[in-house]
Coordinates of C-alpha atoms (C1' of nucleotides) in Angstrom, one line a residue:
Chain A
M23 CA 8.7 127.6 100.0
V24 CA 6.8 130.7 100.4
T25 CA 3.5 130.7 100.4
I26 CA 0.2 133.3 99.6
K27 CA 0.5 132.9 103.8
D28 CA 4.2 134.5 104.3
V29 CA 3.5 137.8 101.6
A30 CA 0.1 138.6 103.4
R31 CA 2.3 138.7 106.6
E32 CA 4.8 140.7 105.4
A33 CA 2.7 143.3 103.3
G34 CA 0.3 143.3 106.5
V35 CA -2.6 142.3 105.1
S36 CA -4.2 139.0 104.4
P37 CA -4.1 136.3 101.7
T38 CA -7.0 137.3 100.6
T39 CA -6.1 140.5 99.5
V40 CA -2.7 138.8 97.9
S41 CA -5.0 136.4 96.2
Y42 CA -6.6 139.3 94.2
V43 CA -3.5 141.2 93.7
I44 CA -1.6 138.5 91.5
N45 CA -4.5 137.7 90.0
G46 CA -6.5 141.0 89.3
T47 CA -9.6 139.6 89.9
R48 CA -10.7 142.0 91.9
S49 CA -9.8 145.8 92.9
V50 CA -7.4 146.2 95.4
S51 CA -6.6 150.3 96.0
K52 CA -3.1 151.0 95.2
E53 CA -1.9 151.5 98.3
T54 CA -1.7 148.1 98.8
Q55 CA -1.3 147.0 96.2
A56 CA 2.3 148.1 95.8
K57 CA 2.8 147.3 99.6
V58 CA 1.9 143.1 98.2
L59 CA 3.6 143.3 95.5
R60 CA 7.0 144.2 97.4
A61 CA 6.4 141.7 100.3
I62 CA 6.3 139.8 96.5
E63 CA 9.7 140.7 95.5
R64 CA 11.9 141.1 98.5
L65 CA 10.3 137.2 99.6
G66 CA 10.8 136.1 96.1
Y67 CA 7.3 134.3 96.2
R68 CA 6.0 132.0 93.4
P69 CA 2.7 130.9 93.4
N70 CA 2.3 127.2 93.3
T71 CA 0.3 126.4 90.5
I72 CA -0.8 123.1 91.7
A73 CA -2.1 124.1 94.7
R74 CA -3.8 126.9 92.2
S75 CA -5.1 124.2 90.0
L76 CA -6.5 121.8 92.6
R77 CA -9.1 124.6 94.1
S78 CA -9.6 126.0 90.4
K79 CA -10.2 123.2 88.1
K80 CA -7.8 125.1 85.9
T81 CA -4.3 123.2 85.4
Y82 CA -2.9 124.7 82.5
T83 CA -2.0 121.5 80.9
V84 CA -2.2 120.3 77.7
G85 CA -1.0 116.6 77.4
L86 CA 1.0 115.6 73.7
I87 CA 0.8 111.5 72.8
V88 CA 2.8 110.7 70.0
C89 CA 3.7 107.6 68.5
D90 CA 7.0 108.7 67.2
L91 CA 8.9 111.6 68.6
K92 CA 11.4 110.3 66.7
N93 CA 10.4 111.2 63.5
P94 CA 11.3 114.7 62.5
F95 CA 8.1 115.6 61.3
F96 CA 6.2 114.7 64.5
A97 CA 9.2 117.1 66.5
E98 CA 7.4 120.6 64.2
V99 CA 4.3 119.7 65.0
L100 CA 5.3 119.3 68.5
Q101 CA 7.3 122.2 68.0
G102 CA 4.5 124.4 66.1
I103 CA 1.7 122.6 69.3
E104 CA 4.3 124.0 72.0
E105 CA 4.3 127.6 70.4
Q106 CA 0.8 128.4 70.8
L107 CA 0.3 127.2 73.9
N108 CA 2.6 128.8 75.7
E109 CA 1.6 132.0 73.9
K110 CA -1.6 131.2 75.8
G111 CA 0.2 130.7 78.9
Y112 CA -0.3 126.4 78.9
T113 CA 1.7 124.2 79.8
L114 CA 2.5 121.0 77.7
F115 CA 3.3 117.3 78.7
V116 CA 4.5 115.7 75.9
V117 CA 4.4 111.6 76.0
D118 CA 5.6 109.3 73.0
T119 CA 4.1 105.6 73.1
N120 CA 6.4 104.5 70.7
Y121 CA 3.6 102.7 68.0
D122 CA 2.9 100.4 71.2
A123 CA -0.6 100.3 72.8
E124 CA -0.4 99.6 76.5
E125 CA 2.3 102.4 76.2
E126 CA -1.0 104.4 74.5
E127 CA -2.8 103.3 77.3
R128 CA -0.8 104.6 80.4
A129 CA -0.3 107.6 78.7
I130 CA -4.0 108.6 77.8
E131 CA -4.0 107.9 81.9
A132 CA -1.0 109.9 83.1
L133 CA -2.4 113.1 80.9
L134 CA -5.7 112.4 82.6
S135 CA -5.0 112.3 86.2
R136 CA -3.0 115.1 86.0
Q137 CA -6.0 117.4 85.0
V138 CA -5.8 117.9 81.6
D139 CA -7.0 120.7 79.8
G140 CA -7.2 119.1 76.9
A141 CA -5.2 116.6 74.7
I142 CA -4.0 115.7 71.4
A143 CA -2.8 112.4 70.3
V144 CA -1.3 111.6 66.8
L145 CA -2.0 107.2 68.5
G146 CA -0.5 104.4 66.3
G147 CA -2.4 102.3 65.5
E148 CA -6.1 101.6 65.4
G149 CA -7.8 103.2 68.2
N150 CA -8.6 103.5 72.2
R151 CA -10.7 102.3 74.2
N152 CA -9.8 104.7 77.0
L153 CA -10.3 108.4 74.8
K154 CA -13.6 107.4 75.9
T155 CA -12.7 109.4 79.2
F156 CA -11.8 112.4 77.6
Q157 CA -15.5 112.4 76.6
E158 CA -16.6 111.5 79.0
R159 CA -15.0 114.9 81.1
N160 CA -15.0 117.0 78.9
I161 CA -11.4 117.3 78.1
P162 CA -11.0 118.6 74.7
L163 CA -9.5 115.6 71.8
V164 CA -8.3 116.5 69.2
L165 CA -7.1 113.5 66.9
L166 CA -3.6 113.7 64.2
D167 CA -2.7 112.1 61.6
K168 CA -3.8 109.1 62.3
R169 CA -8.0 108.4 62.9
A170 CA -8.9 106.1 65.6
Q171 CA -12.4 103.6 65.7
G172 CA -14.8 105.1 67.1
E173 CA -13.7 108.0 68.4
E174 CA -15.6 110.1 65.6
W175 CA -16.3 112.6 68.7
A176 CA -12.9 113.8 68.9
D177 CA -11.5 116.7 66.1
T178 CA -9.5 115.1 64.6
V179 CA -6.5 117.1 61.7
L180 CA -5.7 114.7 58.9
V181 CA -4.0 115.4 56.0
D182 CA -5.1 113.7 52.0
N183 CA -2.8 110.4 52.4
R184 CA -5.1 109.1 49.6
G185 CA -5.2 111.0 46.6
G186 CA -2.0 112.4 47.9
S187 CA -0.2 109.0 47.7
R188 CA -1.8 108.1 44.4
R189 CA -1.0 111.3 42.2
L190 CA 3.1 110.7 43.7
V191 CA 2.7 106.8 42.2
E192 CA 0.7 108.2 38.8
Y193 CA 3.4 110.4 38.7
I194 CA 5.9 107.8 38.5
F195 CA 4.1 105.7 35.6
S196 CA 3.5 109.0 33.8
L197 CA 7.3 109.3 33.4
G198 CA 6.7 105.1 32.3
Y199 CA 7.8 103.1 35.3
R200 CA 6.3 100.4 36.1
R201 CA 7.6 98.1 38.7
V202 CA 7.0 100.1 41.7
G203 CA 7.6 99.4 44.5
I204 CA 5.8 100.6 48.1
I205 CA 7.2 100.6 51.4
A206 CA 4.0 101.5 53.0
G207 CA 3.7 101.7 56.9
P208 CA 0.7 99.7 59.6
L209 CA -1.9 99.2 58.3
T210 CA -3.5 99.4 61.6
T211 CA -3.0 103.3 61.0
T212 CA -4.6 106.0 58.7
T213 CA -1.9 106.7 57.0
G214 CA -0.6 103.2 56.9
R215 CA -3.9 102.1 54.9
E216 CA -5.0 105.3 52.9
R217 CA -1.4 106.2 51.8
L218 CA -1.0 102.7 50.4
E219 CA -4.8 102.8 48.7
G220 CA -3.7 105.1 46.9
Y221 CA -1.1 103.6 45.6
L222 CA -3.3 100.1 44.6
E223 CA -5.6 103.5 43.1
A224 CA -2.9 104.4 40.9
L225 CA -2.0 101.5 39.4
Q226 CA -6.1 101.0 39.0
S227 CA -5.8 104.4 36.5
F228 CA -2.7 103.2 35.1
S229 CA -4.1 99.6 34.4
I230 CA -1.5 98.2 36.1
S231 CA -2.2 94.7 37.7
R232 CA -0.9 94.4 41.2
D233 CA 2.5 92.6 42.1
D234 CA 2.1 91.5 46.0
R235 CA 5.3 90.8 46.1
L236 CA 6.5 94.4 45.5
I237 CA 3.5 95.7 47.8
K238 CA 6.0 96.2 52.0
I239 CA 4.8 96.9 54.6
G240 CA 6.9 98.4 57.1
D241 CA 6.3 100.7 60.7
F242 CA 6.6 103.8 59.9
R243 CA 10.5 103.8 61.0
R244 CA 14.5 104.0 59.8
E245 CA 15.1 100.8 60.2
S246 CA 12.2 98.7 58.1
G247 CA 12.6 100.7 55.6
Y248 CA 15.9 100.0 55.4
R249 CA 15.3 95.8 55.5
I250 CA 12.2 95.6 53.3
A251 CA 14.5 97.6 50.6
L252 CA 17.5 95.2 50.9
D253 CA 14.6 91.9 50.9
F254 CA 13.5 94.6 47.3
L255 CA 16.7 94.8 46.0
S256 CA 18.0 91.6 46.5
S257 CA 14.7 90.2 44.5
P258 CA 15.4 88.3 41.0
S259 CA 13.1 91.2 40.1
P260 CA 14.1 94.2 42.0
P261 CA 11.3 97.2 41.6
E262 CA 12.6 100.2 39.1
V263 CA 11.2 102.3 41.4
I264 CA 10.8 102.7 44.9
Y265 CA 7.6 104.0 47.7
A266 CA 9.0 104.9 50.8
C267 CA 5.4 105.9 52.5
N268 CA 6.9 107.8 55.0
N269 CA 10.3 110.1 55.9
L270 CA 11.5 107.5 58.5
M271 CA 11.3 104.6 56.4
C272 CA 12.4 106.5 53.1
L273 CA 15.2 107.6 55.0
G274 CA 16.4 104.2 55.9
A275 CA 15.8 103.0 51.9
M276 CA 18.7 105.3 50.8
E277 CA 20.9 103.7 53.0
A278 CA 20.2 100.0 51.6
I279 CA 19.5 101.7 48.2
R280 CA 23.4 103.5 48.3
E281 CA 24.9 100.4 50.8
K282 CA 24.0 98.3 47.3
G283 CA 26.0 100.3 45.3
I284 CA 23.2 101.9 43.5
R285 CA 23.2 105.5 43.3
V286 CA 20.1 107.7 44.8
P287 CA 18.9 110.0 41.9
R288 CA 19.1 113.6 43.0
G289 CA 15.3 115.5 43.5
N290 CA 14.2 112.2 44.9
R291 CA 15.5 112.9 48.8
S292 CA 13.3 114.9 50.7
S293 CA 10.3 113.5 52.2
S294 CA 7.8 115.6 54.4
F295 CA 5.5 113.7 55.9
Chain B
M236 CA -15.2 113.7 88.9
V237 CA -15.6 110.8 90.7
T238 CA -12.8 110.9 94.6
I239 CA -11.9 108.2 97.1
K240 CA -14.7 109.5 99.0
D241 CA -16.5 108.5 96.8
V242 CA -15.0 104.6 96.2
A243 CA -15.1 104.8 100.0
R244 CA -18.6 104.8 100.6
E245 CA -19.0 103.0 98.0
A246 CA -16.7 99.9 99.4
G247 CA -17.6 100.8 103.0
V248 CA -14.6 101.6 103.8
S249 CA -13.0 105.6 104.9
P250 CA -10.7 106.9 102.8
T251 CA -7.9 106.5 104.4
T252 CA -7.7 103.4 103.3
V253 CA -8.6 103.7 100.0
S254 CA -5.9 105.6 99.9
Y255 CA -3.6 104.0 101.2
V256 CA -4.7 100.5 99.0
I257 CA -3.7 102.8 96.2
N258 CA -0.2 103.3 96.8
G259 CA 0.2 100.3 98.8
T260 CA 1.5 102.3 101.1
R261 CA -0.2 100.0 104.7
S262 CA -0.6 96.4 104.7
V263 CA -4.6 96.6 103.7
S264 CA -7.0 93.1 104.6
K265 CA -8.0 90.9 101.4
E266 CA -10.6 91.6 102.0
T267 CA -10.6 94.6 102.2
Q268 CA -8.8 95.4 99.2
A269 CA -10.8 93.5 96.9
K270 CA -13.8 95.5 98.4
V271 CA -11.4 98.5 97.2
L272 CA -10.8 97.9 94.6
R273 CA -13.6 96.8 93.5
A274 CA -15.6 100.4 94.3
I275 CA -12.4 102.1 92.0
E276 CA -13.1 99.6 89.0
R277 CA -16.9 100.3 89.5
L278 CA -16.8 104.4 89.4
G279 CA -14.3 104.1 87.2
Y280 CA -11.9 106.4 89.7
R281 CA -8.6 107.6 89.2
P282 CA -7.2 109.0 91.0
N283 CA -6.0 113.2 91.1
T284 CA -2.5 114.2 90.9
I285 CA -2.8 117.4 91.9
A286 CA -3.9 116.7 94.9
R287 CA -1.6 114.2 95.6
S288 CA 1.2 116.3 94.9
L289 CA -0.4 118.9 96.2
R290 CA 0.2 117.1 99.9
S291 CA 2.8 115.2 98.9
K292 CA 5.2 118.0 97.6
K293 CA 6.3 115.9 94.9
T294 CA 4.8 115.9 91.7
Y295 CA 6.5 113.0 89.3
T296 CA 7.2 115.8 86.7
V297 CA 10.2 117.3 85.6
G298 CA 10.9 119.9 83.5
L299 CA 12.9 119.7 79.8
I300 CA 13.9 124.1 78.3
V301 CA 15.5 124.0 74.9
C302 CA 15.8 126.8 72.4
D303 CA 15.3 125.0 70.0
L304 CA 12.9 122.1 69.8
K305 CA 12.5 122.2 65.4
N306 CA 15.9 120.6 65.7
P307 CA 16.0 116.6 65.2
F308 CA 19.3 116.6 67.3
F309 CA 17.0 117.9 70.0
A310 CA 14.0 115.9 68.9
E311 CA 15.8 112.7 69.1
V312 CA 17.4 113.6 72.7
L313 CA 14.1 114.8 74.0
Q314 CA 12.5 111.5 73.0
G315 CA 15.5 110.0 75.0
I316 CA 14.9 111.6 78.3
E317 CA 10.7 111.1 78.0
E318 CA 11.6 107.5 77.8
Q319 CA 13.2 107.5 80.5
L320 CA 11.4 109.5 82.8
N321 CA 8.2 107.5 81.2
E322 CA 9.5 104.3 82.8
K323 CA 9.9 105.8 86.2
G324 CA 6.6 107.1 86.2
Y325 CA 7.5 110.3 85.2
T326 CA 5.7 112.7 83.3
L327 CA 7.3 115.4 81.2
F328 CA 7.1 119.0 80.2
V329 CA 8.6 120.1 77.0
V330 CA 9.1 124.2 76.7
D331 CA 11.0 126.1 73.5
T332 CA 12.3 128.9 74.1
N333 CA 12.9 129.0 70.7
Y334 CA 17.2 130.8 70.8
D335 CA 15.0 134.0 73.0
A336 CA 16.3 134.8 76.5
E337 CA 12.5 136.2 78.2
E338 CA 10.8 132.8 76.7
E339 CA 13.3 131.4 78.2
E340 CA 12.7 133.2 81.8
R341 CA 9.1 132.7 81.5
A342 CA 9.9 128.9 80.8
I343 CA 12.0 128.5 84.5
E344 CA 9.4 130.7 86.0
A345 CA 6.6 128.1 84.6
L346 CA 8.9 125.0 86.0
L347 CA 9.1 126.5 88.9
S348 CA 5.3 127.1 90.2
R349 CA 4.5 123.9 88.6
Q350 CA 6.9 122.6 91.2
V351 CA 8.4 120.3 89.2
D352 CA 10.6 117.6 90.8
G353 CA 13.5 118.2 88.3
A354 CA 15.0 120.5 85.3
I355 CA 16.7 119.6 82.3
A356 CA 18.1 122.4 80.1
V357 CA 19.9 123.0 76.8
L358 CA 20.3 127.3 77.0
G359 CA 19.5 129.4 74.7
G360 CA 22.4 131.7 75.2
E361 CA 23.9 133.4 78.5
G362 CA 23.3 131.8 81.8
N363 CA 20.0 133.1 83.1
R364 CA 20.2 134.6 86.5
N365 CA 17.3 132.7 87.9
L366 CA 18.9 129.4 87.2
K367 CA 19.7 130.0 90.6
T368 CA 16.2 129.4 92.0
F369 CA 16.6 125.4 91.1
Q370 CA 19.9 125.1 93.2
E371 CA 17.3 127.1 96.2
R372 CA 15.2 125.1 96.1
N373 CA 17.4 121.8 95.6
I374 CA 15.7 121.1 92.3
P375 CA 18.0 119.1 90.3
L376 CA 19.4 121.0 86.8
V377 CA 21.6 118.7 84.4
L378 CA 22.7 121.8 81.6
L379 CA 22.6 119.9 78.3
D380 CA 25.1 121.2 75.7
K381 CA 25.2 123.8 76.4
R382 CA 27.6 125.4 79.2
A383 CA 25.4 128.4 81.8
Q384 CA 28.3 131.2 83.2
G385 CA 28.1 131.5 86.9
E386 CA 25.9 127.7 86.5
E387 CA 28.7 125.5 87.7
W388 CA 26.8 123.5 91.2
A389 CA 24.2 122.2 87.8
D390 CA 25.3 118.8 86.5
T391 CA 26.6 119.3 83.0
V392 CA 26.1 116.9 79.6
L393 CA 28.3 117.9 76.6
V394 CA 30.5 117.6 74.3
D395 CA 34.0 117.7 73.2
N396 CA 33.3 120.5 70.9
R397 CA 36.6 122.3 70.8
G398 CA 38.7 119.5 70.0
G399 CA 35.6 117.7 67.7
S400 CA 36.2 121.2 65.5
R401 CA 39.7 120.7 65.3
R402 CA 39.9 117.2 63.9
L403 CA 37.3 118.3 61.8
V404 CA 38.8 121.5 60.0
E405 CA 42.5 119.7 60.6
Y406 CA 41.2 116.4 57.9
I407 CA 39.9 119.1 56.0
F408 CA 42.9 120.7 55.6
S409 CA 45.2 117.5 55.7
L410 CA 43.6 116.3 52.4
G411 CA 44.4 120.0 50.7
Y412 CA 41.8 122.1 51.1
R413 CA 42.9 125.6 53.1
R414 CA 40.8 127.9 51.9
V415 CA 37.6 126.7 54.5
G416 CA 35.2 128.8 55.6
I417 CA 32.9 128.4 58.8
I418 CA 29.5 129.2 60.0
A419 CA 29.5 129.4 63.4
G420 CA 26.9 129.8 65.9
P421 CA 26.4 132.3 68.2
L422 CA 29.7 132.9 70.3
T423 CA 26.9 133.4 73.5
T424 CA 26.7 129.4 73.3
T425 CA 29.1 127.2 75.0
T426 CA 28.5 125.2 71.4
G427 CA 29.0 128.1 69.1
R428 CA 31.9 129.8 70.3
E429 CA 33.4 125.9 71.0
R430 CA 33.4 124.9 68.1
L431 CA 35.2 128.1 66.3
E432 CA 37.8 128.2 69.5
G433 CA 38.6 124.9 67.2
Y434 CA 38.7 125.9 64.5
L435 CA 41.0 128.3 65.0
E436 CA 42.8 125.5 66.8
A437 CA 42.4 124.0 64.0
L438 CA 44.1 126.8 61.9
Q439 CA 46.7 127.2 64.5
S440 CA 48.1 123.8 63.7
F441 CA 48.2 123.9 60.1
S442 CA 50.5 127.5 60.1
I443 CA 47.8 128.9 58.6
S444 CA 47.1 132.5 59.2
R445 CA 43.3 133.5 59.8
D446 CA 40.9 135.4 57.3
D447 CA 38.2 136.5 58.9
R448 CA 36.2 137.1 55.4
L449 CA 36.4 133.1 56.2
I450 CA 34.2 132.9 59.9
K451 CA 30.7 133.9 59.7
I452 CA 28.6 133.6 62.3
G453 CA 25.3 132.1 62.2
D454 CA 22.2 131.0 64.4
F455 CA 22.2 127.1 64.0
R456 CA 19.1 127.4 62.5
R457 CA 18.7 127.2 58.7
E458 CA 17.9 130.1 57.1
S459 CA 20.8 131.5 58.3
G460 CA 23.4 129.0 56.8
Y461 CA 21.5 129.6 54.2
R462 CA 22.3 133.1 53.6
I463 CA 25.7 132.9 54.5
A464 CA 26.5 129.6 52.8
L465 CA 24.6 132.7 50.0
D466 CA 27.6 135.1 51.2
F467 CA 30.6 132.9 51.0
L468 CA 29.5 132.6 47.2
S469 CA 29.0 135.3 46.2
S470 CA 32.1 136.9 47.8
P471 CA 34.7 137.5 45.0
S472 CA 37.4 134.4 46.6
P473 CA 35.4 132.2 47.8
P474 CA 36.1 129.4 49.8
E475 CA 36.7 126.1 48.8
V476 CA 35.3 123.5 51.7
I477 CA 31.9 125.5 53.6
Y478 CA 32.2 124.3 57.6
A479 CA 28.7 124.9 59.0
C480 CA 28.5 124.0 62.7
N481 CA 25.0 122.4 63.1
N482 CA 22.8 120.1 61.3
L483 CA 20.4 123.1 60.6
M484 CA 22.4 125.5 59.3
C485 CA 24.5 122.5 56.7
L486 CA 21.5 121.9 54.6
G487 CA 20.9 124.8 54.7
A488 CA 24.1 125.5 53.3
M489 CA 23.5 122.4 51.1
E490 CA 20.6 124.3 49.9
A491 CA 21.9 127.4 48.9
I492 CA 25.0 125.3 47.6
R493 CA 22.6 123.5 45.0
E494 CA 21.0 127.0 44.3
K495 CA 24.0 128.3 43.0
G496 CA 24.5 125.1 40.5
I497 CA 27.5 123.4 43.1
R498 CA 27.3 120.0 43.9
V499 CA 27.5 119.2 47.0
P500 CA 30.1 116.4 46.9
R501 CA 27.7 112.3 48.6
G502 CA 29.1 111.8 52.0
N503 CA 29.5 114.9 53.6
R504 CA 25.7 115.5 53.9
S505 CA 25.1 114.7 57.2
S506 CA 25.8 116.5 60.5
S507 CA 24.9 114.9 63.7
F508 CA 24.9 116.9 66.4
Chain C
dG6 C1' -11.6 147.5 99.7
dT7 C1' -10.9 144.5 102.0
dG8 C1' -11.3 139.5 105.2
dA9 C1' -12.5 134.9 107.8
dA10 C1' -13.3 130.2 106.3
dA11 C1' -14.7 127.1 103.7
dG12 C1' -13.1 123.9 101.1
dC13 C1' -10.8 121.7 96.0
dG14 C1' -8.4 115.5 96.3
dC15 C1' -5.5 113.8 98.4
dT16 C1' -1.8 111.8 102.7
dA17 C1' -0.3 111.0 107.2
dA18 C1' 0.3 111.8 111.6
dC19 C1' -1.4 109.6 115.8
dA20 C1' -5.1 106.7 117.6
dG21 C1' -7.5 102.7 118.6
Chain D
dC128 C1' -6.2 96.1 110.7
dT129 C1' -8.8 100.8 110.1
dG130 C1' -10.3 104.9 111.4
dT131 C1' -10.2 109.7 112.5
dT132 C1' -8.0 114.0 111.8
dA133 C1' -5.5 117.7 110.3
dG134 C1' -2.9 120.8 106.9
dC135 C1' -0.7 121.0 101.1
dG136 C1' -1.5 126.6 98.8
dC137 C1' -4.7 128.7 96.8
dT138 C1' -9.3 130.8 94.8
dT139 C1' -13.5 132.5 95.8
dT140 C1' -18.1 132.9 98.5
dC141 C1' -19.5 135.6 102.1
dA142 C1' -20.4 139.0 105.4
dC143 C1' -18.1 144.1 106.7

DNA sequence: GTGAAAGCGCTAACAG
DNA sequence: CTGTTAGCGCTTTCAC
C-alpha cells in the first residue's frame, strides 16, 4: 500500500506537507503543490480513510438500521438517504434487522464500534435500551417511521398513521361497505398500532360496532398478509373489504384473493407505505 | 471515549491482556478474564473498530455499488447480501451510482479509501478503468448482473439474459402475435444488450423480419418505459404486444397503457428481473 | 512556506 | 500466563 510517506519521499517533501496538500488545510506554494500532486498521480496514492478517521475522530459514515430492506418502501427511503449522504461525502452503512430485537441490538453495537458520525433507524418493535448510547456519545440519531419508547431525545420522522388510516376506512364505509377486515401490523410498532387505532376511530365515527373477528395482526411481511387473507376468506362470514396495513401484506392478500378465484378490483392495487 | 487503556487500568492489568481477552486470541487466566470483563461492563467499553482495522489491516466491511437502488430487484439482492455478511460479522457499505459513470468512479474511490475487504458491483454501463485497482490490491470483487469489459479476472454472476429473452419472445410468437414492440435497456449494459439479442434471435427463429420501429431503447427506469410505451401506442401501427425489458420499465409501460384506456391482461403483470 | 514529532486506539511480536 | 513496546497511516500542534 502506498502511503503518505511514500508520496512525501517521491515528491521530496515532508509527510506533513503532503497531508496539507491533500486536505487543502493550509497554504502551500504552487510548486510544492504541483510536485506533490504529480507524485500522488505517479504512485496512484489514495488516502487511507481508516487512518484519517482514527486521528481526526470523524469517519464520514452514517449507519442505517432498517427492519425490512425487502420492503420497496424502505428501499426507496434508503436510496434517498444514500443520495443525500453521498453528495456530502459520507458513506452509508446498511443493516437489516429483520424485525428481530437481538439483531437490532447487534446492529447498534456494530455502528457504535464503527464510530459512525450519525445513525438513522427504522425500528422493528419497541425501543431499544442501547439506543441511549448514541445520546451519551452525542451521535445524532434519527428515528424513521417508527417511534421508540424512551427515546424522545432523538429526532423522529413519522407519517400520520392514525389520521390516514382513519380517513381510508371512513372512505370505505362511506361507500356503503360495513364489514371491513383489517390486516394490521405488529402492535409493538408505531405504524402497526396507530393504523389500527385509525381503523377503530373510523368504526366509532360511523357508529359501527367492533367485530374482533375482523381484526387480525400480521407482521408487515407478505406471507402474513397471504395467510390472514386466506383466514378471512374461509371464515363463515368473510369481510366485504380487506384492508392490509402495508404494501407487502397487501401483495400477499391479493395473492390469496386471486387464488380463491376472486377478482381484485382495479385501482385498489397499489399502496405506498 | 473509553479505551482499552481505561479498561486495563480499571482491571489492574495491561492493555495487551485486555486486547487478548476481547479477541480471545491467547489464553488468559479465568481470574484476569473475569476482572477484565467486569471492567468492560462497568465502563461500558466498546472496541473501536477503526483503530483495530488500522492496525490489523482488516476492516470487516464490504462495499456494494448498485446502479439503481430503487429497483426492488436490487433491493432484494441487497437484503440477501447484507444478511449473509452480517452473519459473518461484516458490515455493508452501500452506494447508488444512479447509472452515472462518474458517480461509479467516485463510489469505487470511496470504497478503496475505506479499505473494504471486498466489493460487489452492479455496474451501470461499460466497465470502469478503476475497477482494476481492486485486482491490484487483491481485493475480491464480484460483478453482479452486468459484465464489465476487461474485468474478466473478477468473479461474475449473471443470468441467462439472451436465452430467457428469446424464449419469452418465442412464446409470444407461438401465441400468434407478430408485432412485438420491445423496450430494451441501454446497449452499454450486458442486460440491455443481451435481452435485445434474445429478441432478435426469436425473430429469426420465427422468420419474422426485423422492424426497427418496434425496437426502442430505454434506460431501465420507470419513466422511460412510460414514455416509450406512449410512443408505441400513438404510432400509426402500434405493436400488438409490448415487451419491457425490466420490471421498472414494465411498470411505466403499464401506466401508459392504462392511461390510454387499454386493459392490461391479467397474469402479465409481474416481472422480476 | 515547511518540517519534526506526538499520538489517535488498537494489535502483535518479543520477552519474560 | 502476562507485560513492554513498536508501530498501522494519518492529522496537527509547535517550532522554524
